[in-house]
């Protein structure tokens, strides 16, 4: 069973998904995807959500981002009910969707043109340049997206998601399309970004190593309709290096999560 605390809105929780259920209407009839789902992410916490394909993980991110409303239950951000998209949420997806006609710098600055900001033009540009430097893209500001590798484009997309200093960063399989080496490099970049400027994060991933390397908590969803099957708090080991993935504790954690995913899949198959 999930080790979710009983209280509804813990003081330190920035994101509270509170008893959320949702059913999509499809051509072949109703498709229940979420069933009384409760997840809490503390301020400056980082939770990874894993689970069988099609169980409803992206639906959870769309609800947190305010892109849709659940049939029942409530999503709270900072104690406010989420009913529409908010500028305090940044998102990055598997496909970086950068605009080819804009330079990398101008792509990163895009949210600052849309979201009201106290920064003047020079400060906005400084902010974008600082972020690009932090992720190792100094010198590429004037390039077009197509001139960059996949990993570099994803770095730029992370900068764009963070440029307006959102409280919440939602990452929906952002590193899924990258090769293993580039992916590990971006994991380290994520830690750098978080150390520099703490945010509250939700990561959807299929990669259990990625989940335990990046997150403070890994939440395993059951098969559809998804509910929390298991959640695991990861110990705070301070600054992480890739060596953390090869300790006996990490192997043990991976095995626990693999077992839970297997149970989730078996539950889903049994329900079909
Ligand atoms: P996951 O991210 O875990 O793969 P999703 O949240 O994307 O799962 O989708 C869960 C299920 O809901 C899938 O079967 C998907 O095809 C279906 N689905 C997603 N969005 C819609 C929609 N707008 N209308 C109907 N069905 C949808």
XYZ file of C-alpha atoms and ligand atoms in Angstrom:
299
model
C 0.000 0.000 0.000
C 1.091 3.566 -0.608
C 2.641 5.364 2.348
C 0.678 8.559 1.676
C 0.017 10.597 4.836
C -3.588 11.026 5.944
C -3.783 14.822 6.216
C -5.329 16.580 3.192
C -3.036 19.544 2.767
C 0.239 19.232 4.600
C 1.685 22.707 5.191
C 4.868 21.971 3.290
C 3.122 20.481 0.233
C 3.205 22.695 -2.842
C 1.371 20.269 -5.129
C -1.532 18.249 -3.780
C -3.409 15.916 -6.110
C -6.307 15.118 -3.861
C -8.481 12.080 -4.559
C -8.539 12.687 -8.311
C -10.524 10.447 -10.646
C -10.888 10.904 -14.391
C -12.564 9.055 -17.248
C -12.008 9.954 -20.916
C -14.896 9.682 -23.327
C -13.716 7.725 -26.345
C -15.366 6.394 -29.527
C -15.424 2.961 -27.945
C -16.936 4.147 -24.653
C -15.705 5.557 -21.329
C -12.042 4.961 -20.470
C -11.380 5.335 -16.728
C -7.738 6.451 -16.353
C -7.349 7.751 -12.793
C -9.063 6.360 -9.732
C -8.965 8.323 -6.468
C -5.346 9.296 -7.014
C -3.614 11.175 -4.216
C -0.076 12.507 -4.576
C 1.691 15.235 -2.598
C 4.900 16.955 -3.556
C 6.503 19.144 -0.891
C 7.868 22.583 -1.770
C 11.221 22.092 -3.489
C 10.591 18.347 -3.598
C 11.058 16.333 -6.765
C 8.784 13.346 -7.376
C 9.169 10.847 -10.189
C 6.064 9.044 -11.417
C 6.549 5.657 -13.052
C 4.015 3.049 -14.132
C 2.816 0.915 -17.036
C 2.412 2.584 -20.450
C -0.983 4.188 -20.901
C -1.837 4.119 -17.176
C -2.445 7.876 -16.983
C 0.911 9.488 -16.132
C 0.684 12.256 -18.746
C -2.910 12.855 -17.692
C -1.567 13.631 -14.210
C 0.855 16.234 -15.636
C -1.930 17.833 -17.697
C -4.053 18.128 -14.551
C -1.215 19.721 -12.551
C -0.537 22.121 -15.428
C -4.227 23.100 -15.471
C -4.614 21.976 -19.101
C -7.657 19.904 -18.114
C -9.917 19.399 -15.117
C -10.546 16.077 -13.362
C -14.037 14.559 -13.187
C -13.717 14.470 -9.399
C -11.157 15.392 -6.783
C -8.984 18.500 -6.769
C -5.489 19.550 -7.767
C -4.030 22.196 -5.465
C -0.993 24.341 -6.137
C 0.126 26.432 -3.204
C -3.270 25.855 -1.603
C -5.111 27.178 -4.688
C -7.394 24.962 -6.735
C -5.994 24.488 -10.259
C -8.662 25.166 -12.891
C -6.628 26.701 -15.739
C -3.012 26.961 -16.931
C -0.686 29.016 -14.716
C 2.467 30.916 -15.440
C 3.984 29.480 -12.263
C 4.303 26.097 -13.992
C 7.063 25.302 -16.502
C 6.936 22.224 -18.718
C 9.377 20.222 -20.820
C 8.495 17.234 -22.991
C 10.268 14.460 -24.869
C 10.134 16.623 -28.004
C 11.737 20.000 -27.189
C 9.487 21.876 -29.741
C 11.804 24.839 -30.242
C 10.850 27.415 -32.888
C 13.214 27.057 -35.847
C 12.902 30.694 -36.943
C 14.156 31.950 -33.590
C 17.692 31.733 -32.227
C 18.330 29.560 -29.165
C 18.488 32.700 -27.012
C 15.158 33.978 -28.400
C 13.576 30.554 -27.889
C 14.645 30.550 -24.244
C 13.339 34.120 -23.792
C 9.885 33.253 -25.197
C 8.110 32.764 -21.821
C 9.430 36.158 -20.696
C 7.560 37.722 -23.641
C 4.331 36.011 -22.594
C 4.391 35.916 -18.790
C 4.250 39.315 -17.027
C 7.683 39.993 -15.531
C 9.295 42.722 -13.458
C 12.541 42.318 -15.409
C 13.513 44.931 -17.997
C 14.662 43.814 -21.468
C 18.347 43.700 -20.526
C 17.651 41.693 -17.367
C 15.500 39.229 -19.336
C 18.309 38.618 -21.791
C 20.829 38.302 -18.949
C 18.620 35.743 -17.247
C 18.339 33.634 -20.435
C 22.090 33.857 -21.089
C 22.902 32.870 -17.483
C 20.691 29.779 -17.746
C 22.204 28.788 -21.095
C 25.652 29.111 -19.543
C 24.607 26.982 -16.575
C 23.561 24.121 -18.875
C 26.717 24.362 -20.990
C 25.252 26.231 -23.976
C 27.291 29.442 -23.713
C 28.421 30.299 -27.241
C 25.325 28.741 -28.867
C 22.914 31.598 -28.126
C 22.713 32.746 -31.770
C 22.373 29.281 -33.329
C 19.096 27.951 -34.714
C 17.618 24.813 -33.101
C 18.486 22.643 -36.146
C 22.179 23.511 -35.677
C 22.195 21.820 -32.242
C 22.298 18.143 -31.247
C 19.261 16.504 -29.609
C 20.829 16.791 -26.152
C 21.623 20.475 -26.678
C 18.081 21.175 -27.867
C 16.716 19.468 -24.762
C 19.046 21.613 -22.596
C 17.673 24.726 -24.302
C 14.138 23.487 -23.718
C 14.890 23.075 -19.991
C 16.188 26.666 -19.918
C 12.980 27.846 -21.609
C 10.872 25.958 -19.048
C 12.782 27.592 -16.171
C 13.492 31.095 -17.508
C 10.485 32.752 -15.842
C 11.367 31.059 -12.519
C 8.274 28.848 -12.266
C 7.504 27.340 -8.889
C 6.786 24.005 -10.514
C 8.661 22.199 -13.265
C 6.844 19.355 -15.003
C 8.991 17.013 -17.052
C 7.151 14.482 -19.218
C 9.771 11.968 -20.363
C 12.143 14.779 -21.311
C 15.171 12.557 -21.853
C 13.400 9.541 -23.383
C 14.578 10.156 -26.950
C 18.249 10.726 -26.079
C 21.122 8.244 -26.124
C 22.276 6.859 -22.761
C 25.384 9.037 -22.483
C 23.560 12.296 -23.295
C 20.789 11.314 -20.923
C 23.218 10.860 -18.013
C 24.783 14.188 -18.867
C 21.374 15.845 -18.650
C 20.677 14.195 -15.303
C 23.751 15.979 -13.952
C 22.539 19.202 -15.578
C 19.210 18.794 -13.789
C 20.972 18.537 -10.438
C 22.971 21.663 -11.253
C 19.818 23.589 -12.185
C 18.035 22.480 -9.037
C 20.983 23.340 -6.772
C 21.268 26.772 -8.369
C 17.570 27.645 -8.204
C 15.333 25.240 -6.260
C 11.968 24.359 -7.820
C 9.304 21.783 -7.159
C 9.454 19.042 -9.765
C 7.308 16.258 -11.187
C 9.034 13.874 -13.572
C 7.324 11.255 -15.712
C 9.755 8.595 -16.818
C 10.086 4.982 -17.918
C 13.685 4.897 -16.762
C 13.951 3.712 -13.159
C 17.594 4.778 -12.924
C 16.580 8.262 -14.013
C 13.839 8.275 -11.377
C 16.153 7.303 -8.525
C 18.947 9.589 -9.711
C 16.781 12.704 -10.008
C 13.932 12.361 -7.547
C 13.420 12.500 -3.785
C 10.434 10.198 -4.091
C 9.446 7.617 -6.680
C 5.717 6.977 -7.064
C 4.632 3.787 -8.816
C 1.186 3.988 -10.397
C -0.933 0.906 -10.890
C -2.295 -0.074 -14.292
C -5.357 1.812 -15.580
C -7.352 3.209 -13.870
C -4.251 4.397 -12.057
C -3.957 4.873 -8.366
C -0.820 5.072 -6.247
C 0.395 1.517 -5.824
C 3.629 2.274 -4.034
C 5.786 5.222 -3.099
C 9.372 5.242 -2.037
C 11.232 8.104 -0.360
C 14.854 8.182 -1.430
C 17.496 9.147 1.131
C 19.045 12.596 0.736
C 22.586 11.749 -0.252
C 23.660 15.358 -0.870
C 25.198 16.245 -4.228
C 24.856 13.196 -6.480
C 27.319 11.790 -8.955
C 26.637 8.961 -11.382
C 28.491 6.636 -8.965
C 25.369 6.779 -6.777
C 23.640 4.572 -9.331
C 26.093 1.746 -8.758
C 25.913 1.435 -4.976
C 24.271 -1.588 -3.337
C 21.519 0.739 -1.983
C 20.733 1.906 -5.529
C 20.590 -1.688 -6.779
C 18.259 -2.585 -3.914
C 16.023 0.415 -4.729
C 15.943 -0.543 -8.405
C 14.913 -4.083 -7.500
C 12.086 -2.875 -5.241
C 10.808 -0.608 -8.032
C 11.132 -3.322 -10.686
C 9.037 -5.634 -8.487
C 6.392 -2.957 -8.043
C 6.215 -2.239 -11.785
C 5.878 -5.995 -12.422
C 2.986 -6.143 -9.920
C 1.363 -3.106 -11.596
C 1.650 -4.767 -15.029
C 0.294 -8.071 -13.743
C -2.632 -6.220 -12.123
C -3.341 -4.483 -15.429
C -3.192 -7.725 -17.422
C -5.466 -9.467 -14.892
C -7.985 -6.609 -15.250
C -8.131 -6.861 -19.055
P 0.661 7.451 -19.946
O 1.262 8.814 -19.903
O 0.751 6.699 -18.662
O 1.185 6.613 -21.096
P -1.795 8.887 -20.705
O -2.147 9.734 -19.536
O -1.123 9.552 -21.852
O -0.924 7.620 -20.205
O -3.108 8.174 -21.265
C -3.847 7.249 -20.492
C -4.876 6.600 -21.401
O -5.832 7.573 -21.771
C -4.292 6.047 -22.697
O -4.975 4.850 -23.017
C -4.603 7.120 -23.719
O -4.754 6.561 -25.013
C -5.909 7.676 -23.203
N -6.073 9.113 -23.483
C -5.190 10.096 -23.220
N -5.687 11.296 -23.559
C -6.937 11.066 -24.052
C -7.974 11.912 -24.564
N -7.821 13.244 -24.639
N -9.114 11.319 -24.972
C -9.288 9.983 -24.910
N -8.350 9.131 -24.427
C -7.192 9.658 -24.003
